[in-house]
Amino acid sequence: MKSYVFFFVIFSYAIINSQASSLRLFRERRADDPNETQKEFWKRGILMDIYPRSFYDSDGDGIGDIKGITEKSDYFVDLGVEMIWLNPVLKSPMKDFGYDISDFRAIDPIFGTMEDYENMLKEMHSKNIKVIFDFVPNHTSDQHEWFIKSVQNDPKYKDYYVWKDPKGYNSTGAPIPPNNWVSIFRFSAWEWSEERKQFYLHKFLIEQPDLNYRNPEVVKEMNDVIRFWLDKGVDGFRVDAIQNLVEDVSFADEPAAANSGITDPTLEGYYNHIYTLNQPETIVVVRGWHEILESYKDRFMTLEIYDEDVKVIMKFYGNETNPVSDFPFNFFFINKLSGRSDVTGTRLKSIVDLWLDNMPKGKWPNWVLGNHDRNRVSSRFGTDLIDALNMLVLLLPGTGVSYYGEEIGMVDAVISFEDTQDPAGINLGPDHYTETSRDPERTPMQWDDTENAGFSTASKTWIPVNENYRTLNVKAQNEASQSHIKVYKDLAKLRLKKTFQFGTIEFAVATDEVLAFVRSYEGSPTYLVVINTSAEDTTVDVQNGDVKLPDSATVVIRSSTGYQRGN
C-alpha cells in the first residue's frame, strides 16, 4: 500500500500574516473570558455517537447496555472524548430499536434501570464527560398510553396524533388514504384504525404514529419530558428527525421530485416533500425547547436535519436574538460525498466553505463523518483515508462529531437477510435489503480478539460481530507502534490547544489531490494540516498557495502510515 502524507506541522513562529477575507476565516474568542477557555462544553470537546445495543454488554445477554457504557468510562477519558451521545435507551417495543418510545420517562429493561442511568451519569460527570440523550419528539410507539387512548377517542388524547378521514372508499369498500404521503420506510404514511374509523399518520413505521404539534397539549407534554431529563441531570439533547415535526394543514398530495431517478411511487425518494418537511411551525416549537434549556445551567441541544439546501438548515440555528438550537448537525460530508472518488481537496474545501459562509453571525460550526444511520466512513471512502478524515473533522474550527468505532477504522459488516434486524432493510425483502439496511454500520464495538470481539460473553449477539475483529480491534491498535486510535488520541489532545479552540482557518492549497489549511491564533503556535486525498504519493508545494509559510517545520501528528513525527 502506498504511504499517505496526512500530517500536521508546527511553524517555528506563531503568526501568519494574511489578508484573507472574513468568509475564509473563522474565529471564536470571548472578550469576557480572560483565561481563554471555552465556557460552553459543547464547543470544547469531541461528541461521540454511541449505539448502546452495540457498545458493551455487561450482563451477557448479547445486547449492549447502560452498565456497559458506564464500565467503559475510562475508555472515553483515554480517547479524549468529552461528550457521549446515547441513541435511545427509553422504554420501547423496539420495532425501530428504541426510536418507537412507549414511555418517555422510563429506561427500557433491555438497557437497565433508572438507577443504572443515574449511576452512569454520576460516573461520567466525575470524569468530566457530558451525557447527551436522544430526544425523539416526532412520534411515539403505538403502545404508548397516549396513542391507545387516542384510538379510543378519549377526550383528552383524541387530538394528540394526526388523524384524518378517508378520501373515500374503493370498489371493495376499503378506505382510501387521505393523500399520497409515503413513509420513510416505504409505502403509505397512513394506517387505518378500525376502532376509530380514521387514518393516523406515521412518517416512519406503522408502529410509530406521528404526534400532532398543532395541539398545544402535545407541545406542553414534550416540554415536560425535556424538563424531566434536565432535572435528572442530562447535559443536553440530540433531537431526532426534526424536519418531520409539523405537517401542512392542507394535507395536499405531494408532487413527484424532479430528476430523482426513482420510478416507484411507494418509495419516499419519489416525492418532493413540500407538505411534510420543514414547515415554519417547526421552528417555533424547537425555539421553545431551546428556551427551556437556557433556563438551566450549561445545557446543549443539536438537531438532526438532512437537507440539500444549506439555507433551510441554517434556519435551525436561529440568530443571536432568537436562537433555535446550539447547532443543527452538519451532514454535508455525508450527503455531498457519495464515495471515494468524491473525496478531493477541492471538494472538501467547498463543503467547509459552504457551511462557514452561510452560518449565521455568532454561531458555532460542527463536522460529522458518520453515524448510526449511514455506512461507516472506512467503507464509504476507503480504510486509508480514516486518519485524514478524522484529522479534518477534529481540527477544523467547531465541534467534531464521531461515531463509535471511527477511532479504530471499523468497517461495515456483511449481514445476511436472515440476521437483518433493521426494518428499513426488512421492508425491501431479501433481494434488496442491503440497499437500505443500517445493520452493517451498527455491529458491536471491537474491543479485542477474544470471542465476540470482547463485546459480550453471550453465545449469540443481537447482531453478528464483524468477522475482521481478530485483527481490527482496540487492544491491537493500542499495542501497535502506529495505529488509527493513536492518531485519534493525539488529535483529541491537540484540538484542546488555543490555536484550535479559538484560532482562524486559512486554506493554503486545495487541488484534486491535496487539501492544506492553516490554523493560527495570536500568541500560540501555528499549525499546517496537509491531507493527500489521492490513492498515490503526492508532492505538493504548500508555499505556492495563498498563505505565506516558512521554509521548514516539524511534524507533530501524522497518519498511521507516512512520515515520522519530529521530522
PDB file of C-alpha atoms in Angstrom, residues 160-334:
ATOM      1  CA  TYR A 160     -52.653  14.045  20.360  1.00  0.00           C
ATOM      2  CA  TYR A 161     -51.942  12.412  16.987  1.00  0.00           C
ATOM      3  CA  VAL A 162     -52.601  13.296  13.341  1.00  0.00           C
ATOM      4  CA  TRP A 163     -55.914  11.708  12.375  1.00  0.00           C
ATOM      5  CA  LYS A 164     -57.769  12.122   9.073  1.00  0.00           C
ATOM      6  CA  ASP A 165     -60.912  10.747   7.497  1.00  0.00           C
ATOM      7  CA  PRO A 166     -60.525   8.587   4.376  1.00  0.00           C
ATOM      8  CA  LYS A 167     -60.580  10.276   0.987  1.00  0.00           C
ATOM      9  CA  GLY A 168     -63.257   7.766   0.061  1.00  0.00           C
ATOM     10  CA  TYR A 169     -63.758   4.038  -0.360  1.00  0.00           C
ATOM     11  CA  ASN A 170     -62.731   1.751  -3.202  1.00  0.00           C
ATOM     12  CA  SER A 171     -64.923  -0.772  -5.014  1.00  0.00           C
ATOM     13  CA  THR A 172     -64.456  -3.345  -2.268  1.00  0.00           C
ATOM     14  CA  GLY A 173     -65.364  -0.862   0.444  1.00  0.00           C
ATOM     15  CA  ALA A 174     -61.811  -0.412   1.724  1.00  0.00           C
ATOM     16  CA  PRO A 175     -60.968   3.115   2.932  1.00  0.00           C
ATOM     17  CA  ILE A 176     -58.653   5.200   0.737  1.00  0.00           C
ATOM     18  CA  PRO A 177     -55.834   7.153   2.456  1.00  0.00           C
ATOM     19  CA  PRO A 178     -56.290  10.951   2.680  1.00  0.00           C
ATOM     20  CA  ASN A 179     -53.388  11.669   0.306  1.00  0.00           C
ATOM     21  CA  ASN A 180     -50.286  10.189  -1.341  1.00  0.00           C
ATOM     22  CA  TRP A 181     -47.853  10.773   1.521  1.00  0.00           C
ATOM     23  CA  VAL A 182     -45.412   7.883   1.995  1.00  0.00           C
ATOM     24  CA  SER A 183     -43.411   6.622   4.938  1.00  0.00           C
ATOM     25  CA  ILE A 184     -39.635   6.952   5.147  1.00  0.00           C
ATOM     26  CA  PHE A 185     -39.667   3.171   5.453  1.00  0.00           C
ATOM     27  CA  ARG A 186     -41.774   2.797   2.247  1.00  0.00           C
ATOM     28  CA  PHE A 187     -45.485   2.552   1.424  1.00  0.00           C
ATOM     29  CA  SER A 188     -48.309   4.795   2.590  1.00  0.00           C
ATOM     30  CA  ALA A 189     -47.740   7.026   5.618  1.00  0.00           C
ATOM     31  CA  TRP A 190     -51.370   6.435   6.631  1.00  0.00           C
ATOM     32  CA  GLU A 191     -52.699   3.481   8.601  1.00  0.00           C
ATOM     33  CA  TRP A 192     -56.359   2.708   9.101  1.00  0.00           C
ATOM     34  CA  SER A 193     -57.740   2.283  12.614  1.00  0.00           C
ATOM     35  CA  GLU A 194     -60.790   0.079  12.503  1.00  0.00           C
ATOM     36  CA  GLU A 195     -61.681   1.084  16.047  1.00  0.00           C
ATOM     37  CA  ARG A 196     -61.612   4.829  15.428  1.00  0.00           C
ATOM     38  CA  LYS A 197     -62.642   4.648  11.745  1.00  0.00           C
ATOM     39  CA  GLN A 198     -59.923   7.068  10.719  1.00  0.00           C
ATOM     40  CA  PHE A 199     -56.385   7.022   9.365  1.00  0.00           C
ATOM     41  CA  TYR A 200     -53.425   8.061  11.504  1.00  0.00           C
ATOM     42  CA  LEU A 201     -50.195   9.486  10.117  1.00  0.00           C
ATOM     43  CA  HIS A 202     -46.888   7.654  10.536  1.00  0.00           C
ATOM     44  CA  LYS A 203     -43.910   9.086   8.657  1.00  0.00           C
ATOM     45  CA  PHE A 204     -41.839   6.195   9.910  1.00  0.00           C
ATOM     46  CA  LEU A 205     -43.107   2.701  10.849  1.00  0.00           C
ATOM     47  CA  ILE A 206     -46.786   1.846  11.227  1.00  0.00           C
ATOM     48  CA  GLU A 207     -45.942   1.337  14.897  1.00  0.00           C
ATOM     49  CA  GLN A 208     -44.698   4.957  15.131  1.00  0.00           C
ATOM     50  CA  PRO A 209     -47.736   7.279  14.968  1.00  0.00           C
ATOM     51  CA  ASP A 210     -46.940  10.979  14.489  1.00  0.00           C
ATOM     52  CA  LEU A 211     -47.730  13.409  17.281  1.00  0.00           C
ATOM     53  CA  ASN A 212     -49.854  16.455  16.480  1.00  0.00           C
ATOM     54  CA  TYR A 213     -47.819  19.566  17.313  1.00  0.00           C
ATOM     55  CA  ARG A 214     -50.702  21.846  16.358  1.00  0.00           C
ATOM     56  CA  ASN A 215     -52.239  20.702  19.636  1.00  0.00           C
ATOM     57  CA  PRO A 216     -50.861  22.881  22.493  1.00  0.00           C
ATOM     58  CA  GLU A 217     -51.298  19.988  24.920  1.00  0.00           C
ATOM     59  CA  VAL A 218     -48.798  17.917  22.916  1.00  0.00           C
ATOM     60  CA  VAL A 219     -46.291  20.777  22.985  1.00  0.00           C
ATOM     61  CA  LYS A 220     -46.738  21.026  26.754  1.00  0.00           C
ATOM     62  CA  GLU A 221     -46.291  17.267  27.221  1.00  0.00           C
ATOM     63  CA  MET A 222     -42.992  17.256  25.315  1.00  0.00           C
ATOM     64  CA  ASN A 223     -41.784  20.361  27.121  1.00  0.00           C
ATOM     65  CA  ASP A 224     -42.351  18.472  30.356  1.00  0.00           C
ATOM     66  CA  VAL A 225     -40.377  15.486  29.031  1.00  0.00           C
ATOM     67  CA  ILE A 226     -37.408  17.767  28.354  1.00  0.00           C
ATOM     68  CA  ARG A 227     -37.627  19.235  31.850  1.00  0.00           C
ATOM     69  CA  PHE A 228     -37.859  15.745  33.373  1.00  0.00           C
ATOM     70  CA  TRP A 229     -34.498  14.693  31.931  1.00  0.00           C
ATOM     71  CA  LEU A 230     -32.839  18.024  32.562  1.00  0.00           C
ATOM     72  CA  ASP A 231     -33.869  17.713  36.201  1.00  0.00           C
ATOM     73  CA  LYS A 232     -32.347  14.225  36.174  1.00  0.00           C
ATOM     74  CA  GLY A 233     -29.055  15.812  35.156  1.00  0.00           C
ATOM     75  CA  VAL A 234     -28.725  15.055  31.450  1.00  0.00           C
ATOM     76  CA  ASP A 235     -26.441  17.597  29.761  1.00  0.00           C
ATOM     77  CA  GLY A 236     -28.439  18.051  26.592  1.00  0.00           C
ATOM     78  CA  PHE A 237     -30.308  16.538  23.692  1.00  0.00           C
ATOM     79  CA  ARG A 238     -29.794  15.448  20.147  1.00  0.00           C
ATOM     80  CA  VAL A 239     -33.261  15.934  18.646  1.00  0.00           C
ATOM     81  CA  ASP A 240     -34.303  13.270  16.154  1.00  0.00           C
ATOM     82  CA  ALA A 241     -35.979  13.824  12.755  1.00  0.00           C
ATOM     83  CA  ILE A 242     -36.804  17.451  13.475  1.00  0.00           C
ATOM     84  CA  GLN A 243     -37.782  18.244   9.878  1.00  0.00           C
ATOM     85  CA  ASN A 244     -40.776  15.917  10.148  1.00  0.00           C
ATOM     86  CA  LEU A 245     -42.302  17.531  13.227  1.00  0.00           C
ATOM     87  CA  VAL A 246     -45.209  19.503  11.703  1.00  0.00           C
ATOM     88  CA  GLU A 247     -47.312  18.966   8.551  1.00  0.00           C
ATOM     89  CA  ASP A 248     -49.025  21.460   6.271  1.00  0.00           C
ATOM     90  CA  VAL A 249     -52.700  21.917   7.169  1.00  0.00           C
ATOM     91  CA  SER A 250     -53.813  21.440   3.557  1.00  0.00           C
ATOM     92  CA  PHE A 251     -52.865  17.737   3.586  1.00  0.00           C
ATOM     93  CA  ALA A 252     -52.476  18.036  -0.203  1.00  0.00           C
ATOM     94  CA  ASP A 253     -50.801  15.404  -2.366  1.00  0.00           C
ATOM     95  CA  GLU A 254     -47.048  15.871  -2.667  1.00  0.00           C
ATOM     96  CA  PRO A 255     -45.608  16.266  -6.184  1.00  0.00           C
ATOM     97  CA  ALA A 256     -43.102  13.901  -7.716  1.00  0.00           C
ATOM     98  CA  ALA A 257     -39.486  15.001  -7.268  1.00  0.00           C
ATOM     99  CA  ALA A 258     -37.818  16.246 -10.416  1.00  0.00           C
ATOM    100  CA  ASN A 259     -34.919  14.145 -11.736  1.00  0.00           C
ATOM    101  CA  SER A 260     -34.891  11.816  -8.736  1.00  0.00           C
ATOM    102  CA  GLY A 261     -34.377   8.759 -10.906  1.00  0.00           C
ATOM    103  CA  ILE A 262     -36.861   6.878  -8.706  1.00  0.00           C
ATOM    104  CA  THR A 263     -39.848   5.386 -10.532  1.00  0.00           C
ATOM    105  CA  ASP A 264     -41.504   3.528  -7.637  1.00  0.00           C
ATOM    106  CA  PRO A 265     -44.185   5.779  -6.004  1.00  0.00           C
ATOM    107  CA  THR A 266     -44.132   3.648  -2.841  1.00  0.00           C
ATOM    108  CA  LEU A 267     -40.643   4.958  -2.037  1.00  0.00           C
ATOM    109  CA  GLU A 268     -40.028   8.150  -0.086  1.00  0.00           C
ATOM    110  CA  GLY A 269     -37.486   9.476  -2.579  1.00  0.00           C
ATOM    111  CA  TYR A 270     -40.092   9.554  -5.350  1.00  0.00           C
ATOM    112  CA  TYR A 271     -41.700  12.724  -3.913  1.00  0.00           C
ATOM    113  CA  ASN A 272     -40.812  16.330  -3.195  1.00  0.00           C
ATOM    114  CA  HIS A 273     -41.892  16.636   0.439  1.00  0.00           C
ATOM    115  CA  ILE A 274     -43.172  20.200   0.422  1.00  0.00           C
ATOM    116  CA  TYR A 275     -46.037  19.455   2.826  1.00  0.00           C
ATOM    117  CA  THR A 276     -44.332  17.131   5.310  1.00  0.00           C
ATOM    118  CA  LEU A 277     -40.874  18.646   5.864  1.00  0.00           C
ATOM    119  CA  ASN A 278     -39.546  21.925   7.262  1.00  0.00           C
ATOM    120  CA  GLN A 279     -42.841  23.614   7.994  1.00  0.00           C
ATOM    121  CA  PRO A 280     -42.425  27.077   9.608  1.00  0.00           C
ATOM    122  CA  GLU A 281     -44.264  25.999  12.760  1.00  0.00           C
ATOM    123  CA  THR A 282     -41.457  23.517  13.467  1.00  0.00           C
ATOM    124  CA  ILE A 283     -39.046  26.376  14.168  1.00  0.00           C
ATOM    125  CA  VAL A 284     -41.459  27.807  16.735  1.00  0.00           C
ATOM    126  CA  VAL A 285     -41.686  24.520  18.638  1.00  0.00           C
ATOM    127  CA  VAL A 286     -37.929  23.952  18.648  1.00  0.00           C
ATOM    128  CA  ARG A 287     -37.230  27.512  19.794  1.00  0.00           C
ATOM    129  CA  GLY A 288     -39.465  26.782  22.789  1.00  0.00           C
ATOM    130  CA  TRP A 289     -37.279  23.799  23.694  1.00  0.00           C
ATOM    131  CA  HIS A 290     -34.154  25.918  23.437  1.00  0.00           C
ATOM    132  CA  GLU A 291     -35.676  28.445  25.809  1.00  0.00           C
ATOM    133  CA  ILE A 292     -36.234  25.670  28.344  1.00  0.00           C
ATOM    134  CA  LEU A 293     -32.578  24.622  28.085  1.00  0.00           C
ATOM    135  CA  GLU A 294     -31.471  28.212  28.540  1.00  0.00           C
ATOM    136  CA  SER A 295     -33.260  28.270  31.900  1.00  0.00           C
ATOM    137  CA  TYR A 296     -30.856  25.538  33.086  1.00  0.00           C
ATOM    138  CA  LYS A 297     -27.111  25.962  33.511  1.00  0.00           C
ATOM    139  CA  ASP A 298     -24.705  24.750  30.830  1.00  0.00           C
ATOM    140  CA  ARG A 299     -27.006  22.624  28.643  1.00  0.00           C
ATOM    141  CA  PHE A 300     -26.886  21.836  24.931  1.00  0.00           C
ATOM    142  CA  MET A 301     -29.179  20.982  22.010  1.00  0.00           C
ATOM    143  CA  THR A 302     -28.352  19.812  18.491  1.00  0.00           C
ATOM    144  CA  LEU A 303     -30.765  18.823  15.732  1.00  0.00           C
ATOM    145  CA  GLU A 304     -30.855  16.051  13.138  1.00  0.00           C
ATOM    146  CA  ILE A 305     -31.556  17.653   9.754  1.00  0.00           C
ATOM    147  CA  TYR A 306     -30.843  16.217   6.322  1.00  0.00           C
ATOM    148  CA  ASP A 307     -31.372  18.720   3.541  1.00  0.00           C
ATOM    149  CA  GLU A 308     -29.530  19.651   0.366  1.00  0.00           C
ATOM    150  CA  ASP A 309     -30.421  23.321   0.796  1.00  0.00           C
ATOM    151  CA  VAL A 310     -27.978  24.985   3.182  1.00  0.00           C
ATOM    152  CA  LYS A 311     -30.390  27.900   3.672  1.00  0.00           C
ATOM    153  CA  VAL A 312     -33.018  25.538   5.077  1.00  0.00           C
ATOM    154  CA  ILE A 313     -30.534  24.067   7.541  1.00  0.00           C
ATOM    155  CA  MET A 314     -29.275  27.454   8.697  1.00  0.00           C
ATOM    156  CA  LYS A 315     -32.792  28.426   9.794  1.00  0.00           C
ATOM    157  CA  PHE A 316     -32.426  25.863  12.568  1.00  0.00           C
ATOM    158  CA  TYR A 317     -29.551  27.839  14.085  1.00  0.00           C
ATOM    159  CA  GLY A 318     -31.776  30.854  14.530  1.00  0.00           C
ATOM    160  CA  ASN A 319     -29.843  34.045  15.216  1.00  0.00           C
ATOM    161  CA  GLU A 320     -28.258  35.884  18.109  1.00  0.00           C
ATOM    162  CA  THR A 321     -31.555  37.360  19.307  1.00  0.00           C
ATOM    163  CA  ASN A 322     -33.789  34.328  18.554  1.00  0.00           C
ATOM    164  CA  PRO A 323     -31.704  31.139  18.833  1.00  0.00           C
ATOM    165  CA  VAL A 324     -33.306  27.873  17.740  1.00  0.00           C
ATOM    166  CA  SER A 325     -30.523  25.443  18.671  1.00  0.00           C
ATOM    167  CA  ASP A 326     -26.829  25.428  19.505  1.00  0.00           C
ATOM    168  CA  PHE A 327     -26.313  23.897  16.079  1.00  0.00           C
ATOM    169  CA  PRO A 328     -28.040  21.671  13.548  1.00  0.00           C
ATOM    170  CA  PHE A 329     -25.855  18.719  12.608  1.00  0.00           C
ATOM    171  CA  ASN A 330     -23.702  19.342   9.537  1.00  0.00           C
ATOM    172  CA  PHE A 331     -24.142  16.252   7.370  1.00  0.00           C
ATOM    173  CA  PHE A 332     -22.594  17.683   4.209  1.00  0.00           C
ATOM    174  CA  PHE A 333     -19.558  15.382   4.403  1.00  0.00           C
ATOM    175  CA  ILE A 334     -22.140  12.571   4.293  1.00  0.00           C
TER     176      ILE A 334
END
